[in-house]
Amino acid sequence: MRMYDLIMKKRNGGTLSDEEISFMIENYTKGEIPDYQMSAMMMAIFFQGMTEEETLALTMAMAHSGDMLDLSDIQGIKVDKHSTGGVGDKTSLALTPMVAALGVPVAKMSGRGLGHTGGTIDKLESFEGFSTGISEEQFKKNVNHIGISIMGQTADLAPADKKLYALRDVTATVDNMSLIASSIMSKKLAAGADAIVLDVKTGSGAFMKTEEDSFALAREMVKLGNGAGRKTVAVISDMDQPLGYAVGNALEVKEAIDTLNGNGPEDFVELCLTLGSYMVVAANKAASVEEAREKLIRVIENKEALEKLADFIEAQGGNREQVYHPERLPKADIIEEIAAPKAGYIERIVCDEIGICSLILGGGRETKDSEIDLAVGLVLHKKVGDKVEAGEALATIHANDRGKLEAAKKRFLDAYTISDICVTKKKLIKGIVTE
Ligand code: URA
């Protein structure tokens, strides 16, 4: 088999066989197919598309390109959750202890933030001493004993995707539905869960800007997950404005803790209950999503989810007292309000710009190796549809550098549009895709 022939076949609109796709991925991972040939193949796929069978074959080949995590030592049905990423998305921090409190084993691999979106691992490191750098053995032991563990993605999880994603990033071939779906799902399949609940974001802060594209991506990923024998559901949720109010690592941790204390923002609570219900049903811990929802509300009310978070933080070296005293999390030196320039109704918030404000303050990473400031960020006070008076606070900004604060503040004000006429609030859950 020759890569040249495969490129030609795809370029001319042909369909690649499972064997051809395996050959291509195996040899690319080993370094035997050069980047320039793979770039040509990605561009051919970009223009010619892939059939369902080809997409599944690509997903499976990438999933098998490295370690396939074996979670069979963990009792119960393991359910993973994945978000396509957004601003203020601290869902895993509150959701995983909620479902774990109901006996759903959570064995999760998470990533760090890059660009305007945050990462669960960075947020968790707001707890003194907390580490995700644990061994696979410790990871499984923690899930069996406490019900929850989160570790950093190992280098050998779907290495073909890692290489290919970096290549797509610099060859203008990222935004193809089949390539995105196979990239995300290859990592999920390699991470070993029995069932997967996907949170596909839609809007200005998301990868997919339109609902139509978000639903199409959701359908594609659900088909791949189910095709690979893992029960998969996708929730399509709004990311046209930040989720909840807090944006920034320790600030988001505090909001997640507030949520487990029964004081969470309405949209954030709704998302946790929706995703959580599907996770609980997938793990056979409730017969219906309605029953699961009731149970999830109860573990917030009786503080079992909060206790579960404290147990999890402690098991990975963190200080559990910060769960009960979130005021002891990292704090910024300068805390100031940003005043509304005029009265009216919030019409629009350019969501990714709010993520960029946090990045400017030092809360995000410009490159893979940047150091981040866990304390900085923003807490919004007004979201789309809210009424505001001139001079009233739109947000509170948390900074450790006056120059960065001024830069972020200017950008923040440019991201808000205030209208004279009443604006309807945004719907959070846009739909559910089950098959
Ligand atoms: N996230 C991924 O992991 N892969 C893509 O292709 C796009 C987003």
Short mmCIF file of C-alpha atoms and ligand atoms in Angstrom, two decimals:
data_model
loop_
_atom_site.label_atom_id
_atom_site.label_comp_id
_atom_site.label_asym_id
_atom_site.label_seq_id
_atom_site.Cartn_x
_atom_site.Cartn_y
_atom_site.Cartn_z
CA MET A 1 0.00 0.00 0.00
CA ARG A 2 1.28 3.50 -0.83
CA MET A 3 0.18 6.74 0.79
CA TYR A 4 0.39 8.43 -2.61
CA ASP A 5 -2.36 6.14 -3.96
CA LEU A 6 -4.57 6.78 -0.94
CA ILE A 7 -4.25 10.56 -1.33
CA MET A 8 -5.12 10.22 -5.04
CA LYS A 9 -8.13 8.01 -4.23
CA LYS A 10 -9.54 10.48 -1.71
CA ARG A 11 -8.73 13.48 -3.89
CA ASN A 12 -10.82 11.90 -6.67
CA GLY A 13 -13.78 11.31 -4.36
CA GLY A 14 -13.18 7.65 -3.55
CA THR A 15 -13.91 5.85 -0.29
CA LEU A 16 -11.03 4.54 1.81
CA SER A 17 -11.32 1.02 3.23
CA ASP A 18 -10.79 0.17 6.93
CA GLU A 19 -7.41 -1.37 6.01
CA GLU A 20 -6.30 1.73 4.13
CA ILE A 21 -7.26 3.99 7.04
CA SER A 22 -5.47 1.73 9.55
CA PHE A 23 -2.37 1.69 7.34
CA MET A 24 -2.37 5.48 7.11
CA ILE A 25 -2.82 6.11 10.87
CA GLU A 26 -0.41 3.40 12.01
CA ASN A 27 2.37 4.58 9.75
CA TYR A 28 1.76 8.25 10.42
CA THR A 29 2.01 7.62 14.18
CA LYS A 30 5.30 5.77 13.65
CA GLY A 31 6.67 8.68 11.60
CA GLU A 32 6.82 6.64 8.40
CA ILE A 33 4.32 8.82 6.57
CA PRO A 34 5.59 12.41 6.42
CA ASP A 35 3.55 15.45 7.47
CA TYR A 36 3.39 16.75 3.88
CA GLN A 37 1.57 13.64 2.67
CA MET A 38 -0.77 13.65 5.65
CA SER A 39 -1.47 17.36 5.05
CA ALA A 40 -2.49 16.58 1.49
CA MET A 41 -4.75 13.78 2.76
CA MET A 42 -6.40 16.07 5.33
CA MET A 43 -7.08 18.66 2.62
CA ALA A 44 -8.52 15.96 0.33
CA ILE A 45 -10.79 14.82 3.20
CA PHE A 46 -11.72 18.43 3.90
CA PHE A 47 -13.03 18.85 0.33
CA GLN A 48 -14.34 15.34 -0.38
CA GLY A 49 -15.68 14.47 3.08
CA MET A 50 -15.82 11.02 4.65
CA THR A 51 -18.58 8.42 4.79
CA GLU A 52 -19.90 7.21 8.17
CA GLU A 53 -17.86 4.02 7.78
CA GLU A 54 -14.68 5.93 7.01
CA THR A 55 -15.22 8.23 10.01
CA LEU A 56 -15.73 5.27 12.33
CA ALA A 57 -12.62 3.54 10.94
CA LEU A 58 -10.56 6.71 11.45
CA THR A 59 -11.85 7.08 15.00
CA MET A 60 -11.05 3.48 15.90
CA ALA A 61 -7.61 3.63 14.28
CA MET A 62 -6.72 6.79 16.24
CA ALA A 63 -8.16 5.39 19.49
CA HIS A 64 -5.97 2.27 19.07
CA SER A 65 -2.84 4.23 18.12
CA GLY A 66 -1.72 4.24 21.78
CA ASP A 67 -2.87 2.89 25.14
CA MET A 68 -6.51 1.89 25.54
CA LEU A 69 -7.25 2.46 29.21
CA ASP A 70 -8.66 -0.67 30.82
CA LEU A 71 -11.10 0.33 33.55
CA SER A 72 -12.42 -3.18 34.19
CA ASP A 73 -10.89 -3.13 37.72
CA ILE A 74 -13.40 -0.44 38.59
CA GLN A 75 -16.78 -1.74 39.68
CA GLY A 76 -19.95 -0.45 38.02
CA ILE A 77 -20.77 1.26 34.74
CA LYS A 78 -18.19 3.98 34.13
CA VAL A 79 -19.64 7.11 32.54
CA ASP A 80 -17.45 9.83 31.08
CA LYS A 81 -18.50 13.38 30.35
CA HIS A 82 -16.92 15.62 27.76
CA SER A 83 -17.47 19.25 26.91
CA THR A 84 -16.42 20.73 23.59
CA GLY A 85 -15.19 23.71 25.63
CA GLY A 86 -16.31 27.19 26.51
CA VAL A 87 -16.01 30.19 28.80
CA GLY A 88 -16.85 29.77 32.49
CA ASP A 89 -17.38 26.06 31.93
CA LYS A 90 -16.70 24.66 35.40
CA THR A 91 -19.25 21.87 34.95
CA SER A 92 -16.95 18.94 35.79
CA LEU A 93 -16.11 20.49 39.19
CA ALA A 94 -19.70 20.35 40.42
CA LEU A 95 -21.14 17.61 38.24
CA THR A 96 -18.64 14.84 38.96
CA PRO A 97 -19.15 14.90 42.79
CA MET A 98 -22.93 15.10 42.23
CA VAL A 99 -23.07 11.91 40.18
CA ALA A 100 -20.38 10.19 42.29
CA ALA A 101 -22.56 10.83 45.37
CA LEU A 102 -25.20 8.69 43.63
CA GLY A 103 -22.76 5.83 43.08
CA VAL A 104 -21.76 6.59 39.48
CA PRO A 105 -18.03 5.78 39.24
CA VAL A 106 -16.19 8.78 37.78
CA ALA A 107 -12.83 7.92 36.20
CA LYS A 108 -12.00 10.99 34.20
CA MET A 109 -9.08 12.26 32.19
CA SER A 110 -9.03 16.02 31.83
CA GLY A 111 -6.91 18.62 30.13
CA ARG A 112 -5.47 22.05 30.78
CA GLY A 113 -6.80 25.25 29.29
CA LEU A 114 -5.43 26.77 26.11
CA GLY A 115 -6.45 30.09 24.58
CA HIS A 116 -9.73 31.58 25.73
CA THR A 117 -11.16 28.36 27.21
CA GLY A 118 -10.19 26.98 30.62
CA GLY A 119 -9.26 23.45 31.64
CA THR A 120 -10.48 21.38 34.58
CA ILE A 121 -6.96 20.51 35.76
CA ASP A 122 -5.91 24.15 36.10
CA LYS A 123 -9.07 24.91 38.05
CA LEU A 124 -8.54 21.97 40.41
CA GLU A 125 -5.00 23.15 41.12
CA SER A 126 -6.56 26.11 42.92
CA PHE A 127 -6.75 23.70 45.87
CA GLU A 128 -3.49 23.74 47.83
CA GLY A 129 -1.50 20.54 47.22
CA PHE A 130 -3.95 19.02 44.72
CA SER A 131 -2.36 16.92 41.96
CA THR A 132 -3.66 15.13 38.88
CA GLY A 133 -0.25 13.58 38.28
CA ILE A 134 -1.19 10.26 39.89
CA SER A 135 -0.44 6.76 38.65
CA GLU A 136 -3.04 4.75 36.75
CA GLU A 137 -3.14 2.34 39.68
CA GLN A 138 -3.85 5.12 42.21
CA PHE A 139 -6.45 6.55 39.83
CA LYS A 140 -8.40 3.28 39.72
CA LYS A 141 -8.00 2.75 43.48
CA ASN A 142 -9.43 6.21 44.20
CA VAL A 143 -12.44 5.56 41.96
CA ASN A 144 -13.14 2.28 43.77
CA HIS A 145 -12.73 3.81 47.25
CA ILE A 146 -14.07 7.34 46.87
CA GLY A 147 -16.06 7.06 43.65
CA ILE A 148 -14.16 9.75 41.78
CA SER A 149 -10.73 10.49 40.39
CA ILE A 150 -9.44 12.88 37.74
CA MET A 151 -6.03 12.53 36.14
CA GLY A 152 -4.14 14.40 33.44
CA GLN A 153 -4.24 12.96 29.95
CA THR A 154 -1.31 10.59 29.47
CA ALA A 155 1.01 11.17 26.52
CA ASP A 156 0.12 7.81 25.06
CA LEU A 157 -3.61 8.32 24.83
CA ALA A 158 -4.54 8.48 21.12
CA PRO A 159 -1.09 9.79 20.02
CA ALA A 160 -2.21 9.75 16.37
CA ASP A 161 -4.83 12.35 17.17
CA LYS A 162 -2.32 14.47 19.03
CA LYS A 163 -0.04 14.56 16.00
CA LEU A 164 -2.85 14.98 13.51
CA TYR A 165 -4.59 17.73 15.46
CA ALA A 166 -1.36 19.76 15.59
CA LEU A 167 -1.00 19.26 11.82
CA ARG A 168 -4.63 20.25 11.11
CA ASP A 169 -4.17 23.33 13.25
CA VAL A 170 -1.51 24.70 10.89
CA THR A 171 -2.95 23.49 7.57
CA ALA A 172 -6.47 25.00 7.81
CA THR A 173 -8.11 21.58 8.12
CA VAL A 174 -9.55 21.72 11.64
CA ASP A 175 -13.12 22.64 10.84
CA ASN A 176 -14.34 19.50 9.14
CA MET A 177 -17.15 17.72 10.98
CA SER A 178 -15.81 14.16 10.49
CA LEU A 179 -12.31 15.14 11.52
CA ILE A 180 -13.49 16.96 14.66
CA ALA A 181 -15.84 14.15 15.65
CA SER A 182 -13.23 11.44 15.16
CA SER A 183 -10.60 13.49 17.00
CA ILE A 184 -12.75 13.98 20.10
CA MET A 185 -14.25 10.50 20.11
CA SER A 186 -10.92 8.69 19.60
CA LYS A 187 -9.72 10.19 22.91
CA LYS A 188 -12.98 9.35 24.67
CA LEU A 189 -12.92 5.75 23.46
CA ALA A 190 -9.28 5.31 24.49
CA ALA A 191 -10.11 6.67 27.96
CA GLY A 192 -12.12 3.52 28.58
CA ALA A 193 -15.59 4.54 29.83
CA ASP A 194 -18.64 2.33 29.16
CA ALA A 195 -20.91 5.29 28.42
CA ILE A 196 -20.27 8.88 27.33
CA VAL A 197 -22.32 12.04 27.88
CA LEU A 198 -21.26 14.88 25.59
CA ASP A 199 -21.87 18.57 26.18
CA VAL A 200 -21.71 20.14 22.74
CA LYS A 201 -21.49 23.91 23.07
CA THR A 202 -22.98 26.31 20.55
CA GLY A 203 -22.51 30.07 20.08
CA SER A 204 -19.86 32.79 20.03
CA GLY A 205 -17.74 31.21 22.80
CA ALA A 206 -17.85 27.73 21.27
CA PHE A 207 -16.03 25.89 18.55
CA MET A 208 -19.30 25.52 16.66
CA LYS A 209 -20.89 28.92 16.22
CA THR A 210 -24.27 27.85 14.80
CA GLU A 211 -26.90 25.48 16.20
CA GLU A 212 -27.07 23.65 12.89
CA ASP A 213 -23.34 22.80 13.01
CA SER A 214 -23.53 21.91 16.71
CA PHE A 215 -26.39 19.46 16.16
CA ALA A 216 -24.58 17.94 13.17
CA LEU A 217 -21.41 17.46 15.24
CA ALA A 218 -23.44 16.00 18.11
CA ARG A 219 -25.16 13.49 15.79
CA GLU A 220 -21.84 12.47 14.29
CA MET A 221 -20.21 11.90 17.71
CA VAL A 222 -23.22 10.03 19.10
CA LYS A 223 -23.19 7.76 16.05
CA LEU A 224 -19.46 7.09 16.53
CA GLY A 225 -19.81 6.35 20.26
CA ASN A 226 -22.77 4.02 19.78
CA GLY A 227 -21.06 2.44 16.75
CA ALA A 228 -18.07 1.64 19.00
CA GLY A 229 -20.35 -0.02 21.56
CA ARG A 230 -20.40 2.83 24.11
CA LYS A 231 -23.79 4.25 24.96
CA THR A 232 -23.51 7.93 23.97
CA VAL A 233 -25.81 10.92 24.47
CA ALA A 234 -25.18 14.57 23.55
CA VAL A 235 -26.68 17.67 25.13
CA ILE A 236 -26.43 20.82 23.00
CA SER A 237 -26.01 23.84 25.30
CA ASP A 238 -25.66 27.57 24.86
CA MET A 239 -22.21 29.17 24.82
CA ASP A 240 -23.26 32.51 23.39
CA GLN A 241 -22.48 33.98 26.81
CA PRO A 242 -20.34 32.58 29.65
CA LEU A 243 -21.81 29.76 31.71
CA GLY A 244 -22.73 30.93 35.23
CA TYR A 245 -21.09 34.15 36.40
CA ALA A 246 -17.49 33.30 37.24
CA VAL A 247 -14.67 33.16 34.67
CA GLY A 248 -11.17 32.39 36.01
CA ASN A 249 -9.75 29.39 37.80
CA ALA A 250 -10.23 29.87 41.58
CA LEU A 251 -13.32 32.02 40.95
CA GLU A 252 -14.90 29.14 39.04
CA VAL A 253 -13.99 26.68 41.79
CA LYS A 254 -15.74 28.94 44.27
CA GLU A 255 -18.84 29.06 42.05
CA ALA A 256 -18.85 25.25 41.80
CA ILE A 257 -18.64 25.02 45.61
CA ASP A 258 -21.47 27.57 45.95
CA THR A 259 -23.49 25.33 43.63
CA LEU A 260 -22.91 22.29 45.82
CA ASN A 261 -24.04 24.44 48.76
CA GLY A 262 -27.33 25.07 46.95
CA ASN A 263 -26.45 28.61 45.80
CA GLY A 264 -25.48 28.07 42.17
CA PRO A 265 -26.37 30.27 39.17
CA GLU A 266 -29.58 29.11 37.51
CA ASP A 267 -28.07 28.24 34.10
CA PHE A 268 -25.13 26.38 35.61
CA VAL A 269 -27.35 24.35 37.95
CA GLU A 270 -29.63 23.50 35.03
CA LEU A 271 -26.72 22.24 32.92
CA CYS A 272 -25.35 20.10 35.79
CA LEU A 273 -28.81 18.59 36.38
CA THR A 274 -29.37 17.88 32.68
CA LEU A 275 -25.97 16.30 31.99
CA GLY A 276 -26.03 14.57 35.38
CA SER A 277 -29.43 13.00 34.75
CA TYR A 278 -28.20 11.32 31.57
CA MET A 279 -25.04 10.13 33.36
CA VAL A 280 -27.02 8.65 36.25
CA VAL A 281 -29.42 6.85 33.88
CA ALA A 282 -26.52 5.53 31.76
CA ALA A 283 -24.96 4.09 34.94
CA ASN A 284 -28.26 2.39 35.84
CA LYS A 285 -28.61 4.40 39.05
CA ALA A 286 -32.08 5.70 38.09
CA ALA A 287 -34.81 4.42 35.81
CA SER A 288 -35.57 7.77 34.17
CA VAL A 289 -34.00 11.20 33.72
CA GLU A 290 -36.79 12.64 35.89
CA GLU A 291 -35.92 10.30 38.76
CA ALA A 292 -32.20 11.01 38.28
CA ARG A 293 -32.84 14.74 38.44
CA GLU A 294 -34.71 14.40 41.75
CA LYS A 295 -31.86 12.36 43.18
CA LEU A 296 -29.28 14.92 42.04
CA ILE A 297 -31.22 17.74 43.66
CA ARG A 298 -31.27 15.72 46.88
CA VAL A 299 -27.46 15.21 47.00
CA ILE A 300 -27.04 18.97 46.76
CA GLU A 301 -29.60 19.59 49.50
CA ASN A 302 -28.15 17.03 51.91
CA LYS A 303 -24.54 18.12 51.12
CA GLU A 304 -23.49 14.61 50.05
CA ALA A 305 -22.10 16.04 46.79
CA LEU A 306 -20.10 18.66 48.70
CA GLU A 307 -18.65 15.94 50.96
CA LYS A 308 -17.78 13.91 47.87
CA LEU A 309 -15.86 16.88 46.44
CA ALA A 310 -13.93 17.26 49.71
CA ASP A 311 -13.09 13.51 49.75
CA PHE A 312 -11.89 13.67 46.16
CA ILE A 313 -9.72 16.76 46.74
CA GLU A 314 -8.15 15.19 49.82
CA ALA A 315 -7.48 11.84 48.08
CA GLN A 316 -5.37 13.68 45.47
CA GLY A 317 -3.31 15.60 48.00
CA GLY A 318 -5.48 18.73 48.22
CA ASN A 319 -6.67 20.70 51.22
CA ARG A 320 -10.31 19.67 51.89
CA GLU A 321 -10.81 22.63 54.25
CA GLN A 322 -10.88 24.96 51.21
CA VAL A 323 -14.07 23.19 50.10
CA TYR A 324 -15.74 24.34 53.33
CA HIS A 325 -13.92 27.69 53.31
CA PRO A 326 -13.69 28.81 49.67
CA GLU A 327 -12.55 32.24 50.89
CA ARG A 328 -9.20 30.48 51.49
CA LEU A 329 -8.74 29.78 47.75
CA PRO A 330 -6.19 31.98 45.88
CA LYS A 331 -7.27 35.64 45.95
CA ALA A 332 -6.26 38.56 43.73
CA ASP A 333 -4.86 41.84 45.16
CA ILE A 334 -7.00 44.20 43.12
CA ILE A 335 -10.77 43.73 43.08
CA GLU A 336 -12.78 46.38 41.23
CA GLU A 337 -16.18 46.79 39.67
CA ILE A 338 -16.76 47.56 36.00
CA ALA A 339 -19.60 50.07 35.68
CA ALA A 340 -22.22 50.05 32.90
CA PRO A 341 -21.68 53.02 30.58
CA LYS A 342 -25.47 53.46 30.10
CA ALA A 343 -28.82 52.12 31.22
CA GLY A 344 -30.75 49.46 29.28
CA TYR A 345 -30.90 45.71 28.74
CA ILE A 346 -27.97 43.43 27.98
CA GLU A 347 -28.49 42.47 24.35
CA ARG A 348 -25.28 40.61 23.60
CA ILE A 349 -22.04 39.43 25.21
CA VAL A 350 -19.28 38.36 22.83
CA CYS A 351 -18.50 35.25 24.78
CA ASP A 352 -14.98 34.41 23.63
CA GLU A 353 -13.97 38.02 24.38
CA ILE A 354 -14.80 37.43 28.06
CA GLY A 355 -12.51 34.38 27.97
CA ILE A 356 -9.83 36.60 26.41
CA CYS A 357 -10.26 39.14 29.27
CA SER A 358 -9.42 36.37 31.74
CA LEU A 359 -6.46 35.38 29.54
CA ILE A 360 -5.19 39.00 29.53
CA LEU A 361 -5.42 39.10 33.33
CA GLY A 362 -3.13 36.04 33.42
CA GLY A 363 -5.80 33.40 34.03
CA GLY A 364 -5.22 31.55 30.75
CA ARG A 365 -2.41 30.18 28.68
CA GLU A 366 -1.10 31.88 25.52
CA THR A 367 1.16 28.90 24.80
CA LYS A 368 1.28 25.36 26.16
CA ASP A 369 4.04 26.28 28.63
CA SER A 370 2.70 29.58 30.02
CA GLU A 371 2.33 29.91 33.80
CA ILE A 372 -1.14 30.90 34.89
CA ASP A 373 -2.44 33.06 37.73
CA LEU A 374 -5.15 31.06 39.49
CA ALA A 375 -6.60 34.03 41.39
CA VAL A 376 -7.55 36.37 38.54
CA GLY A 377 -10.68 36.59 36.40
CA LEU A 378 -14.13 38.12 36.32
CA VAL A 379 -17.44 37.64 38.05
CA LEU A 380 -20.28 38.88 35.85
CA HIS A 381 -23.30 40.51 37.44
CA LYS A 382 -25.35 40.96 34.28
CA LYS A 383 -26.16 38.49 31.56
CA VAL A 384 -28.23 38.63 28.37
CA GLY A 385 -31.77 39.92 29.07
CA ASP A 386 -30.86 41.57 32.40
CA LYS A 387 -31.79 45.19 33.05
CA VAL A 388 -28.95 47.52 34.04
CA GLU A 389 -28.78 51.11 35.30
CA ALA A 390 -26.05 53.54 34.19
CA GLY A 391 -23.09 53.15 36.56
CA GLU A 392 -24.33 49.85 37.98
CA ALA A 393 -21.72 47.06 38.11
CA LEU A 394 -21.65 44.82 35.03
CA ALA A 395 -18.93 42.68 36.59
CA THR A 396 -16.23 42.52 39.26
CA ILE A 397 -12.72 42.15 37.97
CA HIS A 398 -10.02 40.32 39.98
CA ALA A 399 -6.45 41.25 38.98
CA ASN A 400 -2.88 41.23 40.21
CA ASP A 401 -1.56 43.83 37.78
CA ARG A 402 -2.97 47.31 37.19
CA GLY A 403 -1.94 47.43 33.48
CA LYS A 404 -3.54 44.08 32.75
CA LEU A 405 -6.67 45.16 34.60
CA GLU A 406 -7.05 48.26 32.42
CA ALA A 407 -6.51 46.26 29.21
CA ALA A 408 -9.04 43.61 30.25
CA LYS A 409 -11.58 46.22 31.36
CA LYS A 410 -11.54 47.95 27.97
CA ARG A 411 -11.97 44.66 26.16
CA PHE A 412 -14.76 43.67 28.54
CA LEU A 413 -16.76 46.84 27.86
CA ASP A 414 -16.37 46.34 24.10
CA ALA A 415 -17.81 42.81 24.47
CA TYR A 416 -21.10 44.02 26.00
CA THR A 417 -23.94 45.49 23.93
CA ILE A 418 -26.63 47.35 25.88
CA SER A 419 -29.97 47.93 24.14
CA ASP A 420 -32.72 50.45 24.93
CA ILE A 421 -35.39 47.84 24.39
CA CYS A 422 -36.23 44.75 26.43
CA VAL A 423 -34.28 41.60 25.41
CA THR A 424 -35.44 38.01 26.00
CA LYS A 425 -33.20 35.71 28.05
CA LYS A 426 -31.33 32.91 26.29
CA LYS A 427 -32.44 29.31 26.36
CA LEU A 428 -29.63 27.17 27.81
CA ILE A 429 -30.45 23.66 26.58
CA LYS A 430 -30.95 23.60 22.81
CA GLY A 431 -31.65 19.89 22.48
CA ILE A 432 -30.60 16.30 23.21
CA VAL A 433 -29.23 13.85 20.65
CA THR A 434 -29.50 10.19 21.55
CA GLU A 435 -29.03 8.46 18.21
N1 URA B 1 -11.16 19.31 19.89
C1 URA B 1 -10.51 18.18 19.58
O1 URA B 1 -10.09 17.44 20.46
N2 URA B 1 -10.34 17.89 18.28
C2 URA B 1 -10.78 18.67 17.27
O2 URA B 1 -10.59 18.34 16.11
C3 URA B 1 -11.44 19.86 17.61
C4 URA B 1 -11.63 20.15 18.95
#
